[in-house]
Coordinates of C-alpha atoms in Angstrom, one line a residue:
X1 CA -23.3 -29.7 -37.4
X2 CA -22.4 -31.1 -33.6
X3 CA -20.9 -34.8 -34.1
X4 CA -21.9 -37.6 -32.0
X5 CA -20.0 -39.5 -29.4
X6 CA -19.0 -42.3 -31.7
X7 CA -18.0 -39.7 -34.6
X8 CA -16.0 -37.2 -31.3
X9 CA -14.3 -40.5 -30.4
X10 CA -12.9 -41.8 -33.7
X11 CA -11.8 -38.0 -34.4
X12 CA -9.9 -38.3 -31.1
X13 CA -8.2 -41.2 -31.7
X14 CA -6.7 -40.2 -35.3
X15 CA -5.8 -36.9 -33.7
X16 CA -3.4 -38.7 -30.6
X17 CA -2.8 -42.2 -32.1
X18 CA -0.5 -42.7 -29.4
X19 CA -3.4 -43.3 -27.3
X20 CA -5.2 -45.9 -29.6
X21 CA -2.0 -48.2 -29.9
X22 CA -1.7 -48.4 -26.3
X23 CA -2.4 -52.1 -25.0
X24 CA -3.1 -50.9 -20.6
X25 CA -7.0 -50.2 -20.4
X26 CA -9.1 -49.6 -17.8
X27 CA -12.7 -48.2 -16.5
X28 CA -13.0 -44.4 -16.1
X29 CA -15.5 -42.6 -14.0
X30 CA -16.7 -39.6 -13.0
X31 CA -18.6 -38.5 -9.6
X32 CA -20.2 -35.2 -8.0
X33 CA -18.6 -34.6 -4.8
X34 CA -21.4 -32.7 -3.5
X35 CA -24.3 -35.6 -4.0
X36 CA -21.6 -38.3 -4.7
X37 CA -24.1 -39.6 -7.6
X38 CA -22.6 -40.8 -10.8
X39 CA -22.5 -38.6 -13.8
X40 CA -20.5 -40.4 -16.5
X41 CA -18.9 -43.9 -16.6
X42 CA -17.0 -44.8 -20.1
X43 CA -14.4 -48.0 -20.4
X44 CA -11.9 -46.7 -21.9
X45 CA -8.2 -46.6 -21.7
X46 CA -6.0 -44.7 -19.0
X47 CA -5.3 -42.0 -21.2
X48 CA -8.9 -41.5 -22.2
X49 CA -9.5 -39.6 -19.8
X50 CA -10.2 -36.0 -21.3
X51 CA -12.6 -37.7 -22.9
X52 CA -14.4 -39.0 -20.2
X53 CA -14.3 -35.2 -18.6
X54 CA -15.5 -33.5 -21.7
X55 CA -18.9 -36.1 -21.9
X56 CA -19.8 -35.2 -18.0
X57 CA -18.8 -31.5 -18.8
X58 CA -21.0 -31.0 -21.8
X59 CA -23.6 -32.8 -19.9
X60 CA -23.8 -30.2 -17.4
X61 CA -23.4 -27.4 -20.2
X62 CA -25.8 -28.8 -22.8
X63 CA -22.8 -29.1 -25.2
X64 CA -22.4 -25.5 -25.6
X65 CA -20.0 -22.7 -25.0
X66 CA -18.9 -21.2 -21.4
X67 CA -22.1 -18.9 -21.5
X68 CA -24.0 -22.1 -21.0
X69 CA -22.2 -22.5 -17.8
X70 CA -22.4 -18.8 -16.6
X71 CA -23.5 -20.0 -12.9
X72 CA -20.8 -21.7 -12.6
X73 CA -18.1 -19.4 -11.1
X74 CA -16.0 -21.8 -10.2
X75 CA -15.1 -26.3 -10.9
X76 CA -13.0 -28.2 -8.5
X77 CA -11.3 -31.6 -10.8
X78 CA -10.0 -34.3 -8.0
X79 CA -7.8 -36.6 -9.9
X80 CA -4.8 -39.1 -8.5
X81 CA -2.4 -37.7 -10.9
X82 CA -3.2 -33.9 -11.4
X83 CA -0.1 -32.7 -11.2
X84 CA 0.4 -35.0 -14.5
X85 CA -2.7 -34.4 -16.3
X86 CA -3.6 -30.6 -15.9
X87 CA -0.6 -29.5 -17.9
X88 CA -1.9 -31.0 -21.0
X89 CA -5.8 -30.0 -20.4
X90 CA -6.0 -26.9 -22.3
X91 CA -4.2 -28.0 -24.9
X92 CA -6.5 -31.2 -25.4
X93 CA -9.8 -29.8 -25.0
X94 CA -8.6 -26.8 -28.2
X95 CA -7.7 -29.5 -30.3
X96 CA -10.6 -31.8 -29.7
X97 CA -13.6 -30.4 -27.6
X98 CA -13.4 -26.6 -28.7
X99 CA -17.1 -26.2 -28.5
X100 CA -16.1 -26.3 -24.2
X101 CA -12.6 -25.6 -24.0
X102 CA -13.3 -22.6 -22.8
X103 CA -14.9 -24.1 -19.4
X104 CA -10.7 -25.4 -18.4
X105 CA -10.3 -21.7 -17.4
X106 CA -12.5 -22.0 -14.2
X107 CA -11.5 -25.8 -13.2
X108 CA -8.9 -26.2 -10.7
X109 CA -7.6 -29.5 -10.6
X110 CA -6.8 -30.4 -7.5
X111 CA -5.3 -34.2 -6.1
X112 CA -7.4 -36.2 -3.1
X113 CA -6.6 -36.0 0.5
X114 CA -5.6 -39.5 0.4
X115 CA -3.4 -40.1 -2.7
X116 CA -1.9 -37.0 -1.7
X117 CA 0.4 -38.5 1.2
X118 CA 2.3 -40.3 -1.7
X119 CA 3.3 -37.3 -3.8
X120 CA 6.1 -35.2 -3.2
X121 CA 5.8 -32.1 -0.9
X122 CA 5.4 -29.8 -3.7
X123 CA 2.1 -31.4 -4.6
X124 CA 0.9 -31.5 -1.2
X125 CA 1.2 -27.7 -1.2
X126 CA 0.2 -26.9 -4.8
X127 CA -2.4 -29.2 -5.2
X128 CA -3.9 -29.6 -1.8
X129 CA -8.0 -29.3 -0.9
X130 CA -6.5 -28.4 2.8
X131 CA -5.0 -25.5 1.6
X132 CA -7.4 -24.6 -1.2
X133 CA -10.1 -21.7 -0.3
X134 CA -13.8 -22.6 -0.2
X135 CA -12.8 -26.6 -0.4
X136 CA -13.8 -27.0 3.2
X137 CA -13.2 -30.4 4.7
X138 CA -14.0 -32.6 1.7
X139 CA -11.6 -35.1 0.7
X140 CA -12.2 -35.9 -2.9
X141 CA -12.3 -39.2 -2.6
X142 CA -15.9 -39.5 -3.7
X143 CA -14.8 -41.7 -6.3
X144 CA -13.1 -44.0 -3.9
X145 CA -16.4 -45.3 -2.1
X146 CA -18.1 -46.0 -5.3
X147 CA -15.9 -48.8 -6.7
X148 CA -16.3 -50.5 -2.8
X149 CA -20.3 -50.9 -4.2
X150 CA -19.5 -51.0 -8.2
X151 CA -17.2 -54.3 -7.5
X152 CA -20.3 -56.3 -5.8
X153 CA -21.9 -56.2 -9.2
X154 CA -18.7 -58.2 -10.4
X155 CA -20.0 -61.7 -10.5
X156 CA -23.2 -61.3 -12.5
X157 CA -21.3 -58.4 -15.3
X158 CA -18.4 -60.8 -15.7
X159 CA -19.2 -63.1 -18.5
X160 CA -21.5 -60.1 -20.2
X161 CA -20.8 -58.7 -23.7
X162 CA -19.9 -54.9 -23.7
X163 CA -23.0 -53.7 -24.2
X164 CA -24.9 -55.6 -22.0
X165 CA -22.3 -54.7 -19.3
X166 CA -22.5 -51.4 -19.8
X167 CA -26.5 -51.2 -19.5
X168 CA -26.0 -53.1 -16.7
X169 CA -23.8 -50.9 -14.8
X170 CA -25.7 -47.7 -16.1
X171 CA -29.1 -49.2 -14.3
X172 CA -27.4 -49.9 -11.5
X173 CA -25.3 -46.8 -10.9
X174 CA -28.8 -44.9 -11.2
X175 CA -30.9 -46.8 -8.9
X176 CA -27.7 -46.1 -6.5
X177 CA -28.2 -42.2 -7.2
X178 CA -31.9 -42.3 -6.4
X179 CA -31.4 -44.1 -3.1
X180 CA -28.6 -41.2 -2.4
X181 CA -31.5 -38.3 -4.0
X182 CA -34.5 -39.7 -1.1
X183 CA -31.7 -39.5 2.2
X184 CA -30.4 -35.7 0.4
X185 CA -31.9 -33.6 2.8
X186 CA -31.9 -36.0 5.2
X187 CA -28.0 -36.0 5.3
X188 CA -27.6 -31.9 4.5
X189 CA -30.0 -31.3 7.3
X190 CA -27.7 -33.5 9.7
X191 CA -24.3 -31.8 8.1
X192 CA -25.5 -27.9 8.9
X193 CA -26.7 -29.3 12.6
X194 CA -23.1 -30.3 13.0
X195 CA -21.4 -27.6 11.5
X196 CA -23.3 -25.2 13.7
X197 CA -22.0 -26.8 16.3
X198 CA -18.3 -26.9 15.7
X199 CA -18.4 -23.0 14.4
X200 CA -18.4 -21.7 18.0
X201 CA -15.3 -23.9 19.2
X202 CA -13.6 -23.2 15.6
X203 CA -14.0 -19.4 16.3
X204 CA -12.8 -19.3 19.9
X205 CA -10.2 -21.4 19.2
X206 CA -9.3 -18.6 16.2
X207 CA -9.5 -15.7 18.5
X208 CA -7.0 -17.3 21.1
X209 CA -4.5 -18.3 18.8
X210 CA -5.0 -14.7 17.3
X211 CA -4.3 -13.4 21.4
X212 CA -1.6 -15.5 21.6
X213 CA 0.5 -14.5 18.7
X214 CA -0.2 -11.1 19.0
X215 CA -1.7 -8.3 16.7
X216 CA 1.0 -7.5 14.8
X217 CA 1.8 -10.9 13.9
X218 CA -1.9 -11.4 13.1
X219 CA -1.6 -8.6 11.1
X220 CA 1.2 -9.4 8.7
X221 CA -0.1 -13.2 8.2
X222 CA -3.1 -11.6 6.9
X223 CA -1.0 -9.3 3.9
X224 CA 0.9 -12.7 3.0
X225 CA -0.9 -14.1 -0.3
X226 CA -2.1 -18.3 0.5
X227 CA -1.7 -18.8 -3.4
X228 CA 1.5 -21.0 -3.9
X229 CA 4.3 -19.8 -6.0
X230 CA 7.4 -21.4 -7.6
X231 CA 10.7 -20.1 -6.3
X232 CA 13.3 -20.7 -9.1
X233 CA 16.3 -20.4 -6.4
X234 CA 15.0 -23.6 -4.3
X235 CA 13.3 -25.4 -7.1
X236 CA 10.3 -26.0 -5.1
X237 CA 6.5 -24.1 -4.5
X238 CA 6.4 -21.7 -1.5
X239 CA 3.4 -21.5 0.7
X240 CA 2.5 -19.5 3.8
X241 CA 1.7 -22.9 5.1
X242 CA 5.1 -24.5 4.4
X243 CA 7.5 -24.2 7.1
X244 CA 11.1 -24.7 5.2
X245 CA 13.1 -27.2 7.8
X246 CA 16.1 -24.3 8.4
X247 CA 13.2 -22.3 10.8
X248 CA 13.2 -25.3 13.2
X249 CA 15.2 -26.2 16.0
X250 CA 17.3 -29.0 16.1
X251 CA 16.3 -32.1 18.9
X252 CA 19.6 -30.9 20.8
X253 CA 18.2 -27.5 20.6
X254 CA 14.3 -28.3 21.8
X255 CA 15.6 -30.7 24.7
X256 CA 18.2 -27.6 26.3
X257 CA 15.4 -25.5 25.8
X258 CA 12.6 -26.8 27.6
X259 CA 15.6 -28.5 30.1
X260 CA 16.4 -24.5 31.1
X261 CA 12.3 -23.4 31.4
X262 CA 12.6 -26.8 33.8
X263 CA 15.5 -25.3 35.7
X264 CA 14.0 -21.9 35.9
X265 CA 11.0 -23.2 37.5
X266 CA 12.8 -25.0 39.9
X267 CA 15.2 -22.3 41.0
X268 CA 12.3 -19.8 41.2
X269 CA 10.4 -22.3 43.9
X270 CA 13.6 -22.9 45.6
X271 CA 14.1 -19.2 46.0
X272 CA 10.5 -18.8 47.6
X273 CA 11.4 -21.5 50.0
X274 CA 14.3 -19.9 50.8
X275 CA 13.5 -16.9 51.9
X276 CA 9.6 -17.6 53.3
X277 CA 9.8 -20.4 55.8
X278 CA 6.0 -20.2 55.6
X279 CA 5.8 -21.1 51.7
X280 CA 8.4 -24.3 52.6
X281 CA 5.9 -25.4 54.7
X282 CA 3.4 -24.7 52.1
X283 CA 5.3 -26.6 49.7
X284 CA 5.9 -29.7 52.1
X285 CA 1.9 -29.7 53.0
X286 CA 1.1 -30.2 49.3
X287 CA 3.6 -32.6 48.4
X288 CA 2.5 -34.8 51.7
X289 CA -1.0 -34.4 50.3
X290 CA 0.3 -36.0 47.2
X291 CA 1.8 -38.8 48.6
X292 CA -1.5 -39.0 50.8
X293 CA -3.3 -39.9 47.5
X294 CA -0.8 -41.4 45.5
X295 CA -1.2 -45.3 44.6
X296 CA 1.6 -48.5 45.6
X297 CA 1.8 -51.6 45.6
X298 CA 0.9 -53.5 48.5
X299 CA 4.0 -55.3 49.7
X300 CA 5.3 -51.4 49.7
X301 CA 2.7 -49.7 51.9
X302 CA 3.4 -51.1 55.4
X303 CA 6.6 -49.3 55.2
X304 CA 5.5 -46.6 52.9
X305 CA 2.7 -45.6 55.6
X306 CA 5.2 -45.8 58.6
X307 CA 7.8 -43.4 56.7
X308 CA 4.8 -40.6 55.6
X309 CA 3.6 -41.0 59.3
X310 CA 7.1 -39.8 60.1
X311 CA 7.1 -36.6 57.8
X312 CA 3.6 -36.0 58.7
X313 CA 4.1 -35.5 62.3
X314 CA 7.5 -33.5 61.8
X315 CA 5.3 -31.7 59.0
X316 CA 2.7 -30.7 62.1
X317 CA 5.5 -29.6 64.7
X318 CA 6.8 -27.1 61.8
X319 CA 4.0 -26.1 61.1
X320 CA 2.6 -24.4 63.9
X321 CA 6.4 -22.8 64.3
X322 CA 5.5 -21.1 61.4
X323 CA 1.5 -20.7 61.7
X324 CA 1.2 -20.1 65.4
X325 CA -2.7 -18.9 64.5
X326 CA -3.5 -22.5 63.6
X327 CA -3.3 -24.0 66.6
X328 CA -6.4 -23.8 68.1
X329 CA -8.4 -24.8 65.1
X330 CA -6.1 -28.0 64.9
X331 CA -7.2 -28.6 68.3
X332 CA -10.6 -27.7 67.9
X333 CA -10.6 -30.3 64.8
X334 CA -8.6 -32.9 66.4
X335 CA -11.1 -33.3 69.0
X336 CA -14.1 -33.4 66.8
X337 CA -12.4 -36.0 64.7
X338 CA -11.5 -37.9 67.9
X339 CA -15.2 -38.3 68.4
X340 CA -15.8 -40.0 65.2
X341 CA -13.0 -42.1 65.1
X342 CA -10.0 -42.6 67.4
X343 CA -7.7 -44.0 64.7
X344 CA -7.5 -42.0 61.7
X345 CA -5.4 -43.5 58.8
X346 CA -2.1 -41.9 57.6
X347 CA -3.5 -41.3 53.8
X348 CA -6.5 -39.7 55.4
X349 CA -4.7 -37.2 58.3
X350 CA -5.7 -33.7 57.8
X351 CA -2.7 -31.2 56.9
X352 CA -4.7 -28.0 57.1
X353 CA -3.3 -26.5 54.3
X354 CA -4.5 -22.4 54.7
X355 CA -7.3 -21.6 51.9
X356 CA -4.9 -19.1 50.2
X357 CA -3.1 -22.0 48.9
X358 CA -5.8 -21.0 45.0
X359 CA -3.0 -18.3 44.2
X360 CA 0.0 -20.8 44.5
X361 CA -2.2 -23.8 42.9
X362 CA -3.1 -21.4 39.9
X363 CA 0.7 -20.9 39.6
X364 CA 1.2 -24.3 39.4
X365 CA -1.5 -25.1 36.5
X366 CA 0.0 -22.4 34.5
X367 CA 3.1 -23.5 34.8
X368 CA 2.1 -27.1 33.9
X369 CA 0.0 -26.6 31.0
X370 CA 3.1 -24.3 29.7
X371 CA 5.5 -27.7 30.5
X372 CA 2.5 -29.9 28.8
X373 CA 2.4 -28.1 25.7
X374 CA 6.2 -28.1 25.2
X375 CA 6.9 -31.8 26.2
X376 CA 3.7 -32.3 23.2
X377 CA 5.6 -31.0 20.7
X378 CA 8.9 -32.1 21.8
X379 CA 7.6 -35.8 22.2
X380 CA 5.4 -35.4 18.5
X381 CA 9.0 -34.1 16.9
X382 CA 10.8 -37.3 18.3
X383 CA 8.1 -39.7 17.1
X384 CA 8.6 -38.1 13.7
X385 CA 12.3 -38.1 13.5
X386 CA 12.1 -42.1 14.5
X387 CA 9.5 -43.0 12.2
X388 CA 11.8 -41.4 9.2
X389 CA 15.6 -42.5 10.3
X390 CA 15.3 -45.6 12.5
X391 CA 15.8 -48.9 10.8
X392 CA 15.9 -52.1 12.6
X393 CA 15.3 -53.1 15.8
X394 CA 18.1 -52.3 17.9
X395 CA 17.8 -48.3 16.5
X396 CA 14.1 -48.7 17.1
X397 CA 14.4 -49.6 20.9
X398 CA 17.0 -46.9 21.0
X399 CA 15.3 -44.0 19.9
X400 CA 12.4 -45.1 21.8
X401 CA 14.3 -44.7 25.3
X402 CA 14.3 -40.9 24.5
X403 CA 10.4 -40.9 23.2
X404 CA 9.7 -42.5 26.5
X405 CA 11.4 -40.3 28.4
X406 CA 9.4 -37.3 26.9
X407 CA 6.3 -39.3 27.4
X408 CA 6.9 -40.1 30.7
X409 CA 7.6 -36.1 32.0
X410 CA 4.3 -35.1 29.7
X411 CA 2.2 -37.6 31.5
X412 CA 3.8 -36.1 35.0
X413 CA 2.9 -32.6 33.6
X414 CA -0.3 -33.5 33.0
X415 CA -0.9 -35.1 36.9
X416 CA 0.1 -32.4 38.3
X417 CA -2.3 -30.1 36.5
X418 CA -4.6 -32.8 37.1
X419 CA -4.1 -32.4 40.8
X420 CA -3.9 -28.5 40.6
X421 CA -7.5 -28.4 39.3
X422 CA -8.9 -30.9 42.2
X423 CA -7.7 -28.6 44.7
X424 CA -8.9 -25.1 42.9
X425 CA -12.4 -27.2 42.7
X426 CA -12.0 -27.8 46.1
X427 CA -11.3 -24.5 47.7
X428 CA -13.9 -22.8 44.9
X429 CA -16.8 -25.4 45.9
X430 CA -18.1 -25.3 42.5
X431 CA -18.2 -28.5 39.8
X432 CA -16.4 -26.4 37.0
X433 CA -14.1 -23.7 36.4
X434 CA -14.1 -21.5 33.9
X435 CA -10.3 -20.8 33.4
X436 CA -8.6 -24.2 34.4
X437 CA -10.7 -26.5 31.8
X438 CA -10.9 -30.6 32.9
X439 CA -7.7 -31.7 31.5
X440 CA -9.3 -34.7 29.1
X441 CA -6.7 -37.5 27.3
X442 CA -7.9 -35.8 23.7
X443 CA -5.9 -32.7 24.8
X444 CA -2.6 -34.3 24.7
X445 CA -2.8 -34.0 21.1
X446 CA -1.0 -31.2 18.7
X447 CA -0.9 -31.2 14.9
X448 CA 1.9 -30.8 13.0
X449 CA 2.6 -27.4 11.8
X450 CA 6.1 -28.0 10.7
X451 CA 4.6 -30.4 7.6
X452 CA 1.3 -31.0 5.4
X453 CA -2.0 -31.4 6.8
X454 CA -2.7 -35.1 7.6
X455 CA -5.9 -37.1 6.0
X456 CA -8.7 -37.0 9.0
X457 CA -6.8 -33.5 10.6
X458 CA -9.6 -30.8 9.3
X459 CA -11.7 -32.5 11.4
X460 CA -10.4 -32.4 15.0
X461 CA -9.9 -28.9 16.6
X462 CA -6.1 -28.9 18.8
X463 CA -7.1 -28.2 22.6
X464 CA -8.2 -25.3 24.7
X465 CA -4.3 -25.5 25.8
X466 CA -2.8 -23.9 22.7
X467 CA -4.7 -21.1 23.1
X468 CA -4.1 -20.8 27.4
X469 CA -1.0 -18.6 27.7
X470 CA -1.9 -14.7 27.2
X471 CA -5.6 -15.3 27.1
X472 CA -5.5 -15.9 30.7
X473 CA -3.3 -12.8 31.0
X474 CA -4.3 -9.9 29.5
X475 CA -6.7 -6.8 31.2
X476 CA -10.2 -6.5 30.6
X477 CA -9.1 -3.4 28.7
X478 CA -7.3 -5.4 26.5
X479 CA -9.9 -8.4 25.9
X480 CA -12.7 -5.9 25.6
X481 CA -11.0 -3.9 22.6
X482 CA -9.8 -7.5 21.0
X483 CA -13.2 -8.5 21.0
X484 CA -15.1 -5.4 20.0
X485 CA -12.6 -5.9 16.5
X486 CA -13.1 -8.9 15.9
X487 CA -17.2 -8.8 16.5
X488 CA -16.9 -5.7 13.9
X489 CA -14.3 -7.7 11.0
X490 CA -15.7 -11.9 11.5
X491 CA -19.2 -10.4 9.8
X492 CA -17.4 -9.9 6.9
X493 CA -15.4 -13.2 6.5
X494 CA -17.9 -15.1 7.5
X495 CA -20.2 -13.9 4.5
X496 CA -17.3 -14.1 2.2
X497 CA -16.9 -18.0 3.0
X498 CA -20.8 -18.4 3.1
X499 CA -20.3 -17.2 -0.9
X500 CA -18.2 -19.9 -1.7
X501 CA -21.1 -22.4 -1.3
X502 CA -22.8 -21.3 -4.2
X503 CA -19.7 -20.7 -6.1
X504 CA -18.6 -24.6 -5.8
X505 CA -19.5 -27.1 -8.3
X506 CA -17.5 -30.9 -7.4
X507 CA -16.3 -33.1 -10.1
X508 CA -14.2 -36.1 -8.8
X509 CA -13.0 -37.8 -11.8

């Protein structure tokens, strides 16, 4: 003989009287991520909760056994406090919702992206969507937006009895659900449009930082289990994705570092000017070009002009020292210019740079995108570090002399690729190129692998910088047998994470 709600209740109640005594109340709900529709709504009490669950469960089971729910391989239960309320579940649902206890094996209770950020960092591993397989980029906060539209209904339900209330409510959260059922395949339609679109950048991106890191690396990350486990020693959950703070350097430690890549580079270019007067005159040409295009305030230029008019012409006279073969094109060029115009200005004097000048500005991309993506990190480990340990404004305006610093090199990093790729354009004659990208301000951006995944992360993919180093290195033997792999083994997970959409069943509660 199956009970009904009122008898199920009043049997719950006797059976934790803890929970009737309780004076704190509130209004439960529960929401399905995938449609965001309501599918139960009780007031009850805070602890209520299971039963609140159990009445949207047997809904979906027809209050019957786990056979009932055989195409259901798998329930994902967003709560604020799962890390609290999942150790008790089993043990509830035996005691008073037998008929579907068996249904608590295959729900995996998991704690929204946004509540997450105030739990400790063993929930944010444990009970994490980011790191969950088959969760995709949902945030569980389904239950979140409807209160936003459940609220406006506040100043007609107030002064209503219980019952009327709750009809109320009930006709309202269904007409809600209908308006969501006519814009359904509207909105999926719109959803697998972009996610067609983002698969080709998402899998490039994969297969460079797969390049980058090398095979055998690759190939050990992919033995490592992603299931979190408890290590007794630390008293904390391990994760593949949870970098413990002994495996990174110290500030002292990043700033030498990239301070000796800086001096490396330097000593390397003073070295070629050394020995190659040629390249020194190379190297001057460019930087005079730089200045040629550089900006200044106007009070400075008078004199600014009158001092680059000065290195220019010295820049000439060495110049054909060096490039003896030049000199009859610069005359030949000097006299058709003279016939245009008589007085040319400094910031527009020709330098005649030679066109084998690609090879050295290639160097120099390389080498700044490899300075760019260290000063990123360096300057996104600083901002961290400040925003946990300075208090106050004097150790505020402190620590921000040394963010600034890093800032300020990054941006000068990223001009001089900047100004690399004009010139490569240039000497190409084409509007794009596919190996030195258009350096965009979005790039300049680097998630933090050191900690969790932020709210808002899974959907922006890090820059085409990350993945720069080796790709642009290796042979074509090399690239060719990378990709003939991979084209044989992404078949394969691709299909297996196509599965998981039918596996997936949402319940925000």
């Amino acid at each position: 003989m199956l009970l009904t709600v009122k008898d199920q209740w009043k049997a719950i109640l006797k059976i934790w009287p803890s929970q009737a005594q309780q004076s704190q109340s509130s209004m439960q709900a529960v929401t399905c991520c995938c449609l965001e529709s309501i599918t139960g709504l009780r007031l009850a009490k805070f602890t209520n909760t299971d039963f609140c669950l159990a009445f949207t469960l047997s809904q979906y089971t027809n209050k019957q056994s786990l056979k009932a729910a055989k195409y259901f391989h798998r329930i994902i239960l967003t709560y604020d406090i799962t890390c609290q309320y999942h150790t008790k579940l089993k043990e509830c649902f035996t005691k008073c919702f037998l008929q579907i206890s068996n249904i608590i094996d295959i729900i995996n209770c998991l704690v929204p992206k946004m509540h997450l950020d105030g739990h400790i960092d063993n929930c944010k591993y444990r009970f994490s969507l980011n790191f969950f397989k088959g969760a995709g980029r949902n945030h569980g906060e389904g239950i979140e937006q409807s209160w936003a539209e459940s609220k406006q209904s506040g100043g007609s339900t107030r002064q209503m009895n219980h019952g009327h209330r709750h009809d109320k409510l009930n006709d309202y959260h269904n007409f809600w659900n209908w308006c969501k059922v006519q814009k359904m395949s509207e909105s999926l339609f719109n959803n697998i449009i972009k996610g067609r679109e983002q698969l080709s950048k998402i899998v490039d991106y994969f297969l460079g930082l797969c390049i980058m890191r090398g095979k055998a690396t690759v190939d050990s990350w992919k033995e490592e289990s992603t299931e979190p486990t408890w290590n007794e020693k630390t008293k904390q959950w391990e994760s593949p994705y949870r970098l413990n703070v002994r495996k990174l350097p110290t500030q002292a430690e990043i700033f030498t570092s990239l301070l000796k890549q800086e001096q490396v580079i330097d000593q390397k270019s003073m070295d070629a000017r050394k020995k190659n007067l040629a390249i020194h005159c190379m190297d001057t040409g460019v930087k005079l070009q730089t200045k040629q295009k550089g900006e200044m305030l106007p009070e400075e230029i008078r004199v600014a002009c009158r001092n680059l008019l000065a290195k220019i012409q010295h820049y000439c006279k060495t110049q054909l020292q060096q490039m003896p073969d030049l000199g009859d094109i610069i005359v030949v060029r000097k006299e058709d210019d003279k016939e245009e115009k008589e007085n040319v200005e400094v910031e527009n004097e020709v330098l005649f740079l030679p066109l084998d000048l690609a090879q050295s500005e290639i160097q120099i991309a390389n080498e700044a995108i490899m300075m760019l993506s260290n000063s990123i990190i360096h300057c996104m480990l600083l901002n961290d570090t400040r925003w946990w340990h300075s208090c106050g404004i004097m150790m505020n305006l402190h620590s921000l002399k040394y963010v600034n610093g890093i800032a300020k090199k990054k941006n000068g990093y990223a001009t001089v690729y900047c100004q690399a790729h004009i010139v490569l354009l240039q000497l190409s004659d084409t509007e794009e190129l596919e190996d030195f990208l258009k350096l965009e301000s979005s790039d300049l951006y680097a998630k933090n692998a050191a900690g969790a995944r932020r709210l808002g992360e899974g959907s922006v993919t890090d820059s085409w910088i990350w993945t720069y180093g080796r790709l642009k290195g290796m042979s074509d033997a090399d690239k060719n047998d990378f990709h003939h792999t991979k084209s044989h083994s992404n078949p394969q997970k691709l299909s297996k994470f196509s599965g998981f959409e039918h596996e997936l069943t949402w319940i925000n509660g």
